[in-house]
Structure formats: C-alpha cells, structure tokens
CSV table of C-alpha atoms and ligand atoms in Angstrom, one decimal:
chain,number,residue,atom,x,y,z
H,529,UNK,CA,63.2,-22.0,-10.9
H,530,UNK,CA,66.0,-24.3,-9.7
H,531,UNK,CA,66.0,-27.0,-6.7
H,532,UNK,CA,68.2,-25.9,-3.9
H,533,UNK,CA,68.7,-27.5,-0.5
H,534,UNK,CA,67.8,-25.3,2.6
H,535,UNK,CA,69.1,-27.1,5.4
H,536,UNK,CA,66.7,-24.8,7.7
H,537,UNK,CA,63.9,-26.1,6.2
H,538,UNK,CA,65.3,-29.6,6.0
H,539,UNK,CA,64.2,-29.9,2.4
H,540,UNK,CA,64.8,-28.8,-1.0
H,541,UNK,CA,63.2,-25.5,-2.3
H,542,UNK,CA,62.6,-23.5,-5.4
H,543,UNK,CA,64.8,-20.6,-6.0
H,544,UNK,CA,65.6,-18.5,-9.1
H,545,UNK,CA,69.1,-19.5,-9.5
H,546,UNK,CA,71.4,-22.6,-8.5
H,547,UNK,CA,73.2,-22.4,-5.6
H,548,UNK,CA,75.7,-19.5,-5.5
H,549,UNK,CA,79.4,-19.4,-5.3
H,550,UNK,CA,80.0,-18.4,-1.7
H,551,UNK,CA,82.7,-20.7,-0.2
H,552,UNK,CA,82.7,-18.5,3.0
H,553,UNK,CA,79.7,-17.1,4.7
H,554,UNK,CA,79.3,-14.0,6.9
H,555,UNK,CA,77.2,-15.1,9.7
H,556,UNK,CA,76.6,-14.0,13.3
H,557,UNK,CA,75.0,-14.8,16.6
H,558,UNK,CA,72.7,-12.2,18.5
H,559,UNK,CA,71.8,-13.0,22.1
H,560,UNK,CA,68.4,-11.4,22.6
H,561,UNK,CA,68.5,-11.9,26.3
H,562,UNK,CA,71.3,-9.7,26.8
H,563,UNK,CA,70.1,-6.4,24.6
H,564,UNK,CA,69.4,-3.3,26.3
H,565,UNK,CA,68.2,-1.3,23.3
H,566,UNK,CA,70.6,1.4,23.8
H,567,UNK,CA,71.1,1.8,19.9
H,568,UNK,CA,74.7,2.0,19.9
H,569,UNK,CA,74.8,-0.4,17.1
H,570,UNK,CA,72.1,1.7,15.1
H,571,UNK,CA,74.2,4.8,15.6
H,572,UNK,CA,77.6,3.2,14.8
H,573,UNK,CA,76.2,1.9,11.6
H,574,UNK,CA,74.5,5.2,10.7
H,575,UNK,CA,77.2,7.4,11.5
H,576,UNK,CA,79.7,5.3,9.1
H,577,UNK,CA,77.3,4.6,6.0
H,578,UNK,CA,74.0,6.4,6.2
H,579,UNK,CA,74.6,10.2,7.2
H,580,UNK,CA,74.2,11.6,3.7
H,581,UNK,CA,71.4,13.6,2.0
H,582,UNK,CA,68.5,11.0,1.1
H,583,UNK,CA,69.4,8.4,3.7
H,584,UNK,CA,67.9,10.3,6.7
H,585,UNK,CA,65.2,7.4,7.1
H,586,UNK,CA,67.8,4.5,6.4
H,587,UNK,CA,68.7,2.3,9.5
H,588,UNK,CA,70.7,-0.7,7.9
H,589,UNK,CA,70.7,-1.9,11.6
H,590,UNK,CA,68.1,-1.1,13.8
H,591,UNK,CA,66.8,-2.4,17.0
H,592,UNK,CA,62.7,-2.6,17.5
H,593,UNK,CA,60.6,-3.7,20.4
H,594,UNK,CA,58.6,-6.7,19.9
H,595,UNK,CA,55.8,-7.7,19.6
H,596,UNK,CA,54.4,-4.3,18.3
H,597,UNK,CA,57.4,-2.4,17.0
H,598,UNK,CA,59.0,-3.0,13.6
H,599,UNK,CA,60.8,-1.2,11.0
H,600,UNK,CA,59.2,-0.8,8.5
H,601,UNK,CA,56.0,-1.0,10.6
H,602,UNK,CA,54.5,-4.4,10.7
H,603,UNK,CA,57.3,-5.8,8.2
H,604,UNK,CA,56.9,-9.4,9.5
H,605,UNK,CA,52.9,-9.5,10.1
H,606,UNK,CA,52.5,-8.1,6.7
H,607,UNK,CA,54.8,-11.0,4.8
H,608,UNK,CA,53.3,-13.7,7.4
H,609,UNK,CA,49.7,-12.7,6.3
H,610,UNK,CA,50.6,-12.9,2.7
H,611,UNK,CA,52.1,-16.2,2.8
H,612,UNK,CA,49.2,-17.5,5.1
H,613,UNK,CA,46.8,-16.1,2.2
H,614,UNK,CA,48.6,-17.8,-0.3
H,615,UNK,CA,48.7,-21.1,1.4
H,616,UNK,CA,45.8,-21.2,4.0
H,617,UNK,CA,46.5,-23.5,7.2
H,618,UNK,CA,49.5,-25.0,5.3
H,619,UNK,CA,52.6,-23.2,7.0
H,620,UNK,CA,53.4,-25.8,9.5
H,621,UNK,CA,56.5,-27.9,10.5
H,622,UNK,CA,56.8,-31.5,10.7
H,623,UNK,CA,59.1,-32.0,13.5
H,624,UNK,CA,58.8,-35.8,13.7
H,625,UNK,CA,61.6,-36.5,11.2
H,626,UNK,CA,64.7,-34.6,12.0
H,627,UNK,CA,68.3,-35.1,11.2
H,628,UNK,CA,71.0,-33.1,13.0
H,629,UNK,CA,72.7,-31.9,10.3
H,630,UNK,CA,70.6,-31.6,7.5
H,631,UNK,CA,67.3,-31.0,9.1
H,632,UNK,CA,68.1,-29.9,12.6
H,633,UNK,CA,64.6,-28.4,13.1
H,634,UNK,CA,62.6,-31.1,11.3
H,635,UNK,CA,61.0,-30.1,7.9
H,636,UNK,CA,58.9,-27.1,7.0
H,637,UNK,CA,55.9,-28.5,4.9
H,638,UNK,CA,54.6,-24.9,3.9
H,639,UNK,CA,55.7,-22.9,1.1
H,640,UNK,CA,58.6,-20.1,1.1
H,641,UNK,CA,58.3,-16.8,-0.3
H,642,UNK,CA,59.9,-18.2,-3.6
H,643,UNK,CA,57.0,-21.0,-3.6
H,644,UNK,CA,54.1,-18.7,-3.3
H,645,UNK,CA,55.3,-16.4,-6.3
H,646,UNK,CA,54.2,-17.3,-9.6
H,647,UNK,CA,57.8,-17.6,-11.1
H,648,UNK,CA,56.7,-15.7,-14.1
H,649,UNK,CA,55.7,-12.2,-13.1
H,650,UNK,CA,57.1,-12.4,-9.6
H,651,UNK,CA,60.2,-14.5,-8.3
H,652,UNK,CA,59.1,-13.6,-4.6
H,653,UNK,CA,56.0,-12.8,-2.6
H,654,UNK,CA,56.5,-9.3,-1.1
H,655,UNK,CA,55.1,-6.0,-1.0
H,656,UNK,CA,56.1,-2.4,-0.8
H,657,UNK,CA,55.9,-0.8,2.3
H,658,UNK,CA,54.0,2.7,2.4
H,659,UNK,CA,56.0,5.7,2.9
H,660,UNK,CA,54.8,6.3,6.5
H,661,UNK,CA,55.9,2.9,7.4
H,662,UNK,CA,59.5,3.9,7.3
H,663,UNK,CA,59.1,7.1,9.2
H,664,UNK,CA,59.6,6.2,12.8
H,665,UNK,CA,62.4,3.5,13.5
H,666,UNK,CA,61.4,2.4,17.1
H,667,UNK,CA,57.6,3.1,17.4
H,668,UNK,CA,56.2,1.1,20.5
H,669,UNK,CA,59.6,1.1,22.3
H,670,UNK,CA,59.3,-0.8,25.6
H,671,UNK,CA,55.4,-1.5,25.0
H,672,UNK,CA,54.7,-4.5,27.0
H,673,UNK,CA,51.6,-6.9,25.9
H,674,UNK,CA,50.2,-6.3,29.5
H,675,UNK,CA,50.8,-5.0,32.9
H,676,UNK,CA,51.7,-8.1,34.9
H,677,UNK,CA,49.1,-8.6,37.5
H,678,UNK,CA,51.6,-10.0,40.4
H,679,UNK,CA,55.1,-9.3,39.2
H,680,UNK,CA,56.8,-11.6,36.6
H,681,UNK,CA,58.6,-15.0,37.0
H,682,UNK,CA,60.2,-17.4,34.6
H,683,UNK,CA,59.5,-19.6,32.7
H,684,UNK,CA,57.4,-17.2,30.9
H,685,UNK,CA,56.3,-13.6,31.9
H,686,UNK,CA,52.5,-12.7,31.4
H,687,UNK,CA,53.2,-9.1,30.5
H,688,UNK,CA,56.2,-9.2,28.2
H,689,UNK,CA,58.3,-7.6,25.3
H,690,UNK,CA,61.8,-8.0,23.8
H,691,UNK,CA,64.1,-6.2,21.8
H,692,UNK,CA,64.9,-7.4,18.3
H,693,UNK,CA,68.3,-6.5,16.7
H,694,UNK,CA,68.1,-6.6,13.0
H,695,UNK,CA,70.6,-6.2,10.1
H,696,UNK,CA,70.9,-7.5,6.6
H,697,UNK,CA,71.1,-11.5,7.2
H,698,UNK,CA,73.2,-11.9,3.8
H,699,UNK,CA,71.1,-14.5,3.2
H,700,UNK,CA,72.1,-18.0,1.5
H,701,UNK,CA,69.0,-17.7,-0.9
H,702,UNK,CA,68.7,-13.8,-0.9
H,703,UNK,CA,65.0,-12.6,-1.9
H,704,UNK,CA,66.5,-9.2,-3.1
H,705,UNK,CA,68.8,-10.8,-5.5
H,706,UNK,CA,66.3,-13.3,-6.9
H,707,UNK,CA,63.8,-10.3,-7.5
H,708,UNK,CA,66.2,-7.9,-9.4
H,709,UNK,CA,65.1,-7.5,-12.9
H,710,UNK,CA,68.7,-5.6,-13.7
H,711,UNK,CA,70.8,-8.5,-11.9
H,712,UNK,CA,72.3,-5.6,-10.2
H,713,UNK,CA,72.5,-7.7,-7.0
H,714,UNK,CA,75.2,-10.0,-6.3
H,715,UNK,CA,76.7,-12.3,-3.6
H,716,UNK,CA,80.3,-12.3,-3.0
H,717,UNK,CA,82.2,-15.7,-3.3
H,718,UNK,CA,84.8,-14.9,-0.4
H,719,UNK,CA,82.4,-13.9,2.2
H,720,UNK,CA,78.7,-14.3,1.2
H,721,UNK,CA,77.9,-10.8,1.5
H,722,UNK,CA,75.2,-9.6,-0.8
H,723,UNK,CA,75.6,-6.0,-2.5
H,724,UNK,CA,73.7,-3.9,-4.8
H,725,UNK,CA,75.8,-2.6,-7.7
H,726,UNK,CA,74.9,1.2,-7.7
H,727,UNK,CA,76.1,1.3,-11.4
H,728,UNK,CA,73.3,-1.1,-12.3
H,729,UNK,CA,70.5,-0.3,-10.1
H,730,UNK,CA,67.7,1.6,-11.6
H,731,UNK,CA,65.5,2.1,-8.4
H,732,UNK,CA,62.9,-0.5,-9.3
H,733,UNK,CA,62.5,-1.4,-5.6
H,734,UNK,CA,62.0,-4.9,-6.8
H,735,UNK,CA,64.5,-5.7,-3.8
H,736,UNK,CA,62.7,-3.7,-1.3
H,737,UNK,CA,59.3,-5.6,-2.1
H,738,UNK,CA,61.1,-8.9,-2.1
H,739,UNK,CA,63.1,-8.9,0.9
H,740,UNK,CA,60.9,-10.1,3.6
H,741,UNK,CA,63.1,-8.6,6.3
H,742,UNK,CA,62.7,-5.2,4.4
H,743,UNK,CA,66.6,-4.7,4.7
H,744,UNK,CA,67.0,-2.8,1.1
H,745,UNK,CA,66.0,0.7,1.4
H,746,UNK,CA,65.5,3.2,-1.4
H,747,UNK,CA,67.3,6.5,-1.5
H,748,UNK,CA,65.2,9.1,-3.3
H,749,UNK,CA,68.4,11.5,-3.8
H,750,UNK,CA,70.2,9.0,-6.0
H,751,UNK,CA,67.0,6.9,-7.4
H,752,UNK,CA,69.0,3.7,-6.3
H,753,UNK,CA,68.5,1.2,-3.6
H,754,UNK,CA,71.0,0.6,-0.6
H,755,UNK,CA,71.5,-2.1,1.9
H,756,UNK,CA,74.0,-3.3,4.4
H,757,UNK,CA,77.4,-3.9,3.0
H,758,UNK,CA,78.6,-6.1,5.7
H,759,UNK,CA,81.2,-3.5,6.4
H,760,UNK,CA,83.0,-5.4,3.8
H,761,UNK,CA,86.2,-3.3,4.1
H,762,UNK,CA,86.2,-4.5,7.8
H,763,UNK,CA,85.7,-8.1,6.8
H,764,UNK,CA,88.5,-7.8,4.0
H,765,UNK,CA,90.9,-6.6,6.6
H,766,UNK,CA,91.6,-3.2,5.2
H,767,UNK,CA,91.1,-1.4,8.7
H,768,UNK,CA,94.6,-0.5,9.9
H,769,UNK,CA,93.8,-1.8,13.4
H,770,UNK,CA,93.9,-5.4,12.6
H,771,UNK,CA,96.9,-5.3,10.5
H,772,UNK,CA,95.1,-7.3,7.4
H,773,UNK,CA,93.0,-9.6,9.5
H,774,UNK,CA,89.1,-9.8,9.3
H,775,UNK,CA,87.5,-7.4,11.5
H,776,UNK,CA,83.9,-7.3,12.9
H,777,UNK,CA,81.3,-4.8,11.5
H,778,UNK,CA,80.7,-1.6,13.3
H,779,UNK,CA,77.4,-2.6,14.6
H,780,UNK,CA,78.9,-5.6,16.2
H,781,UNK,CA,82.1,-4.1,17.6
H,782,UNK,CA,80.1,-1.2,19.1
H,783,UNK,CA,77.5,-3.3,21.0
H,784,UNK,CA,77.3,-2.0,24.4
H,785,UNK,CA,75.4,-4.9,25.7
H,786,UNK,CA,77.9,-7.5,24.4
H,787,UNK,CA,75.0,-9.4,22.6
H,788,UNK,CA,76.9,-9.9,19.2
H,789,UNK,CA,79.4,-12.4,18.0
H,790,UNK,CA,80.2,-12.2,14.4
H,791,UNK,CA,82.1,-14.6,12.1
H,792,UNK,CA,82.9,-16.4,8.9
H,793,UNK,CA,81.8,-19.9,8.1
H,794,UNK,CA,82.9,-22.4,5.6
H,795,UNK,CA,80.0,-23.5,3.5
H,796,UNK,CA,79.7,-26.5,0.9
H,797,UNK,CA,78.2,-26.4,-2.7
H,798,UNK,CA,74.7,-26.9,-1.1
H,799,UNK,CA,74.9,-23.9,1.2
H,800,UNK,CA,75.4,-26.1,4.2
H,801,UNK,CA,77.9,-25.4,7.0
H,802,UNK,CA,81.0,-27.5,6.8
H,803,UNK,CA,81.7,-29.1,10.1
H,804,UNK,CA,84.4,-27.0,12.1
H,805,UNK,CA,83.6,-28.1,15.8
H,806,UNK,CA,85.9,-25.4,17.3
H,807,UNK,CA,84.6,-22.5,15.4
H,808,UNK,CA,82.4,-20.6,17.9
H,809,UNK,CA,79.4,-19.9,15.6
H,810,UNK,CA,79.3,-23.6,14.3
H,811,UNK,CA,79.4,-24.7,17.9
H,812,UNK,CA,76.4,-22.4,18.8
H,813,UNK,CA,74.3,-23.0,15.9
H,814,UNK,CA,75.1,-26.6,15.2
H,815,UNK,CA,76.2,-28.2,18.2
H,816,UNK,CA,74.7,-26.6,21.4
H,817,UNK,CA,71.8,-25.5,19.0
H,818,UNK,CA,71.2,-22.3,21.2
H,819,UNK,CA,70.9,-20.0,18.4
H,820,UNK,CA,68.2,-19.9,15.6
H,821,UNK,CA,67.4,-18.3,12.4
H,822,UNK,CA,64.7,-15.5,12.3
H,823,UNK,CA,61.6,-16.7,10.2
H,824,UNK,CA,63.3,-19.6,8.6
H,825,UNK,CA,60.1,-20.5,6.9
H,826,UNK,CA,60.5,-17.5,4.6
H,827,UNK,CA,63.1,-19.7,2.9
H,828,UNK,CA,65.9,-17.3,2.4
H,829,UNK,CA,68.2,-19.3,4.8
H,830,UNK,CA,69.3,-16.1,6.8
H,831,UNK,CA,72.7,-16.1,8.2
H,832,UNK,CA,72.1,-14.1,11.6
H,833,UNK,CA,71.0,-16.3,14.4
H,834,UNK,CA,69.3,-15.4,17.6
H,835,UNK,CA,69.3,-16.8,21.0
H,836,UNK,CA,65.7,-16.5,21.8
H,837,UNK,CA,64.4,-14.4,25.1
H,838,UNK,CA,63.8,-16.9,27.8
H,839,UNK,CA,60.8,-14.9,29.4
H,840,UNK,CA,58.7,-14.6,26.2
H,841,UNK,CA,55.7,-17.5,25.6
H,842,UNK,CA,56.8,-20.1,23.4
H,843,UNK,CA,54.1,-19.8,20.8
H,844,UNK,CA,55.2,-16.5,19.9
H,845,UNK,CA,58.8,-17.4,19.6
H,846,UNK,CA,58.2,-20.8,17.7
H,847,UNK,CA,56.5,-18.7,14.9
H,848,UNK,CA,59.4,-16.5,14.9
H,849,UNK,CA,62.4,-18.7,15.2
H,850,UNK,CA,60.8,-22.1,14.2
H,851,UNK,CA,60.5,-25.4,16.1
H,852,UNK,CA,64.0,-25.3,17.7
H,853,UNK,CA,62.9,-22.7,20.4
H,854,UNK,CA,62.3,-25.0,23.4
H,855,UNK,CA,65.7,-26.7,23.1
H,856,UNK,CA,67.3,-23.5,22.4
H,857,UNK,CA,65.8,-21.7,25.5
H,858,UNK,CA,66.9,-24.8,27.6
H,859,UNK,CA,70.5,-24.8,26.4
H,860,UNK,CA,70.8,-21.2,27.4
H,861,UNK,CA,68.8,-21.4,30.6
H,862,UNK,CA,70.8,-24.4,31.6
H,863,UNK,CA,74.2,-24.1,29.7
H,864,UNK,CA,76.5,-26.9,29.4
H,865,UNK,CA,80.2,-26.0,30.7
H,866,UNK,CA,81.3,-25.5,27.1
H,867,UNK,CA,78.2,-23.1,26.0
H,868,UNK,CA,79.0,-21.0,29.4
H,869,UNK,CA,82.7,-20.6,28.3
H,870,UNK,CA,82.0,-19.7,24.6
H,871,UNK,CA,79.1,-17.1,25.4
H,872,UNK,CA,82.2,-15.2,27.1
H,873,UNK,CA,83.5,-14.7,23.6
H,874,UNK,CA,80.8,-12.1,22.7
H,875,UNK,CA,82.2,-8.7,22.2
H,876,UNK,CA,85.8,-10.0,23.5
H,877,UNK,CA,87.6,-8.5,20.4
H,878,UNK,CA,87.3,-6.7,17.4
H,879,UNK,CA,89.2,-9.5,15.3
H,880,UNK,CA,87.0,-12.0,14.1
H,881,UNK,CA,87.3,-15.3,16.1
H,882,UNK,CA,88.0,-18.4,13.9
H,883,UNK,CA,88.2,-21.1,16.7
H,884,UNK,CA,88.4,-21.5,20.0
H,885,UNK,CA,89.7,-23.8,23.0
H,886,UNK,CA,88.8,-24.0,26.6
H,887,UNK,CA,91.2,-24.5,29.7
H,888,UNK,CA,89.3,-25.8,32.6
H,889,UNK,CA,89.2,-23.7,35.8
H,890,UNK,CA,88.5,-24.4,39.3
H,891,UNK,CA,84.9,-24.9,40.7
H,892,UNK,CA,83.3,-21.7,41.8
H,893,UNK,CA,80.2,-23.0,43.4
H,894,UNK,CA,76.8,-24.4,42.9
H,895,UNK,CA,73.5,-22.6,41.9
H,896,UNK,CA,69.9,-23.8,41.3
H,897,UNK,CA,68.3,-23.1,38.0
H,898,UNK,CA,64.8,-24.0,37.2
H,899,UNK,CA,65.0,-26.6,40.3
H,900,UNK,CA,68.4,-28.1,38.9
H,901,UNK,CA,71.7,-27.8,40.9
H,902,UNK,CA,74.5,-26.8,38.6
H,903,UNK,CA,78.2,-26.6,39.3
H,904,UNK,CA,80.1,-23.6,38.0
H,905,UNK,CA,83.5,-23.5,37.1
H,906,UNK,CA,85.9,-20.8,36.3
H,907,UNK,CA,86.8,-21.9,32.7
H,908,UNK,CA,88.7,-19.6,30.4
H,909,UNK,CA,88.1,-19.4,26.6
H,910,UNK,CA,90.5,-18.7,24.0
H,911,UNK,CA,89.7,-17.1,20.9
H,912,UNK,CA,92.0,-17.7,17.7
H,913,UNK,CA,92.3,-15.7,14.5
H,914,UNK,CA,92.3,-16.9,10.9
H,915,UNK,CA,95.9,-17.8,11.2
H,916,UNK,CA,95.5,-19.6,14.6
H,917,UNK,CA,97.2,-17.0,16.6
H,918,UNK,CA,95.6,-16.0,20.1
H,919,UNK,CA,93.4,-13.0,20.0
H,920,UNK,CA,91.4,-13.1,23.2
H,921,UNK,CA,91.3,-14.8,26.5
H,922,UNK,CA,88.2,-14.6,28.7
H,923,UNK,CA,87.2,-16.3,31.9
H,924,UNK,CA,83.7,-17.0,33.0
H,925,UNK,CA,84.4,-15.2,36.4
H,926,UNK,CA,84.8,-11.4,35.7
H,927,UNK,CA,87.9,-10.5,37.4
H,928,UNK,CA,87.3,-7.7,40.1
H,929,UNK,CA,89.5,-4.7,39.5
H,930,UNK,CA,90.0,-2.4,42.5
H,931,UNK,CA,90.4,1.3,41.7
H,932,UNK,CA,93.3,2.9,43.1
H,933,UNK,CA,92.3,5.7,45.7
H,934,UNK,CA,93.5,8.4,43.5
H,935,UNK,CA,91.5,8.2,40.3
H,936,UNK,CA,92.8,10.9,37.9
H,937,UNK,CA,94.8,13.8,38.3
H,938,UNK,CA,92.2,16.3,37.1
O,575,SF4,S1,68.1,-9.8,4.5
O,575,SF4,FE1,66.6,-9.1,2.8
O,575,SF4,S2,68.4,-7.7,1.7
O,575,SF4,FE2,69.5,-9.0,3.0
O,575,SF4,S3,70.3,-10.5,1.7
O,575,SF4,FE3,68.4,-11.2,2.7
O,575,SF4,S4,66.9,-10.7,1.1
O,575,SF4,FE4,68.6,-9.6,0.8
O,576,SF4,S1,74.4,-1.8,20.7
O,576,SF4,FE1,74.0,-4.0,21.4
O,576,SF4,S2,72.8,-4.0,23.4
O,576,SF4,FE2,72.7,-1.7,22.3
O,576,SF4,S3,71.0,-1.9,21.2
O,576,SF4,FE3,72.6,-2.5,19.8
O,576,SF4,S4,72.3,-4.7,19.8
O,576,SF4,FE4,71.3,-4.0,21.7
C-alpha cells in the first residue's frame, strides 16, 4: 500500500497506488434541498447509455429516498456496519484541529475501507449485494420517519425524508480501481473520469464488491461490469451543440429541479484542488463550504458534493456528510450575497462554466430568516467557458414574463 493524502479526511491514508495522474477532475455539486425526485436524470442516463439487453437493472444515475431507500438496498448501512465491525467505536472525527485548505472538516481518526482491508487478499473492505438488492431502484419512495404530530417547522422536522441523487463519484482514490485484479479500471488524466476497459474486464465483480457507493454494475449478457462513464464524449466537447467545448453530462443537463452544477477543477499532485477563487465549484466547496462529500469516511475522496437538506436532524446528516454539516446548512440557510448569486448558475447552461463574476444590482428588500434580518439584492452572475467567453447571465430575481393574449395558433 502507498501513502496518499486525502484532504477530505485531513490526513494521509493507505491506498493501493500512488497518486493518480489526473490534472483536471470531473466534479459536481448537487443541491438536495431542491430535488423533486422526478427521475428525469435517471431516465436521461438510462435512455442514453443503459437501454440494451442485460442492462435492465442498471441505473448509473439513481435517486433514492433516505433514510430507508437505497439502490442497491441498504448499500450504505451495509458498508457502515462492516467498517464499524472492523474498528469498533473508532470511526470518529477529530474536529479540534482543522485547516481551511488541507483539512477543512478536521481529521478522520477512524479507518477507511482501504485501511480495514488486509492489503493482501483484499485491497478494499466491501461486499457483493444479493441479486434481489438490485431489483427495485426506488423502494421506500417518499417514506418519512414519522407522521409529524403538529406539522413541521425548521430547523429540524420531527418526521422527515429526503432524496439522494447518486452517480459514480469519479473518486480521486477509486475503490473499484484498487480492487480490480485485471487492472481493467483506469482514471483519465484529462478529466479524472473513471472507466472500465471492457476488453480487459472478465466480470470478476471485484469492483462491484469494493465500491462503497455500489456504482459499478454487472451485466450478465456480456459478463462484464459497467459503470457511469461521466458522459465523456460530452466532456470532451464532441457534441455538435457546444462547438468543441466541454458540455455537462446528460443527468446534469436534464435536471428539472435545477439542483445540479457540474464542472472540471484543477488538482495538484496530491489530489487537492488548486486555488481557483472564481470557479463556481471551488467557491461552493472550498470558500462558502456549503457543499460536502458523501460519506467522506469511506476514504475514496468522492468528487460529487452535496448541499445537505436543511430540515433533517443533524446527527443523521453528520454521519452521512461529515462534521461540516452544521456550517454548510448555516451557509445555505443564510447565504452570503455571493453564495446567493452563484447558486443561480445551477442548470443555467449546458456548457461547463469555468469561472464567474458578479455584477451588483439594486436592493430588492429585506427578509427575516431564522430570526435574522437580511437584505436581498438583485445581483447578476455571469458564467464563462474554458476560453473566458461569456456563456450565461442570470439574475437573483427571476424576470416576470407576461404571455401574450393569443398563446398560439392551434
Ligand atoms: S464511486 Fe465507486 S465506481 Fe465510481 S469511481 Fe468511486 S469507487 Fe469507482
Ligand atoms: S432530474 Fe433533478 S430534480 Fe429530478 S430527480 Fe433528478 S436530480 Fe432530482
């Protein structure tokens, strides 16, 4: 095992390989607060990549209802239990020592899925889901923890559920890659997308077993494993719509709730994000710290970040997103002027936004949130492509558009 630095854990950890060669990393922020579980993202992905024989149970993008739902069933509970069994009582964070750049959530003092494995027979602690676990992608849809006795109110609801949108995280330290005995899985230097070489794969399903997020899936008709490919032709800009420029994936571009913002971030040799203050994802993850990784304690350094749901009890969220939850919810519920503007970029363009700037607008009024009076401004956020050209311009206040009396000619 090599020693690599995992900034989400605030420490070095064991991994099978040295740091990978990725210079640029596929990343995204999902705002859980806005998802309506319409499954348009799931269908956009399925109708593009997994509509063929043998792929019937394959949902590279799925949206499940927490706390009871999961695809495959109970994927997260199962791996959390395995980790707890391997390190009883030790899966804890030390938040006393944090560093805004290299250890923003403190230090994880427990063991990752690489560190609870023996490193000889197994590179990763994991399990193979049973066949029936894959059968129902959205079991327990909309099932709440309890019927609220007297209605619900913030900051935490007594009966609650929320939707969790899941794709492959194109992890910086992929468990699937570390576990493959055929070395059939690789991470691309140009965008950090993790792919399974279908020629090399022999269907041993070690990746299915190892991925804690259970995102590689076995295809019986070809006897190989497959996974989300990050819509790499779109990222490469080969879709004619964007004239050679990087374009967001199908699941992101189709999102009805406008919860998703995708991008490519620059990373250094240690897998840490290079400072890029005007990059919207850098801003949301590293400056505003409103978006957090899913189960960072697994140790794969996932690259999809979530704005946690503000109505859910904090202990549940802390075990899922780590100790940054309280600050992230505060930053979302009481957003700064800049955060409010950057949030308008979600789903504003199919082209990938590489930087933004904000034009200040007039004061709209005042509102009271959580007992605090806040001023609201109609600022405009402008997004730029990889060449620095303006591709989108959105204001905080949505324009009111009056329809003409005569709607259409039918
Ligand atoms: S989410 Fe799973 S399949 Fe995707 S890169 Fe990470 S370990 Fe591999
Ligand atoms: S398309 Fe967007 S809003 Fe609809 S389920 Fe997917 S993530 Fe949620």
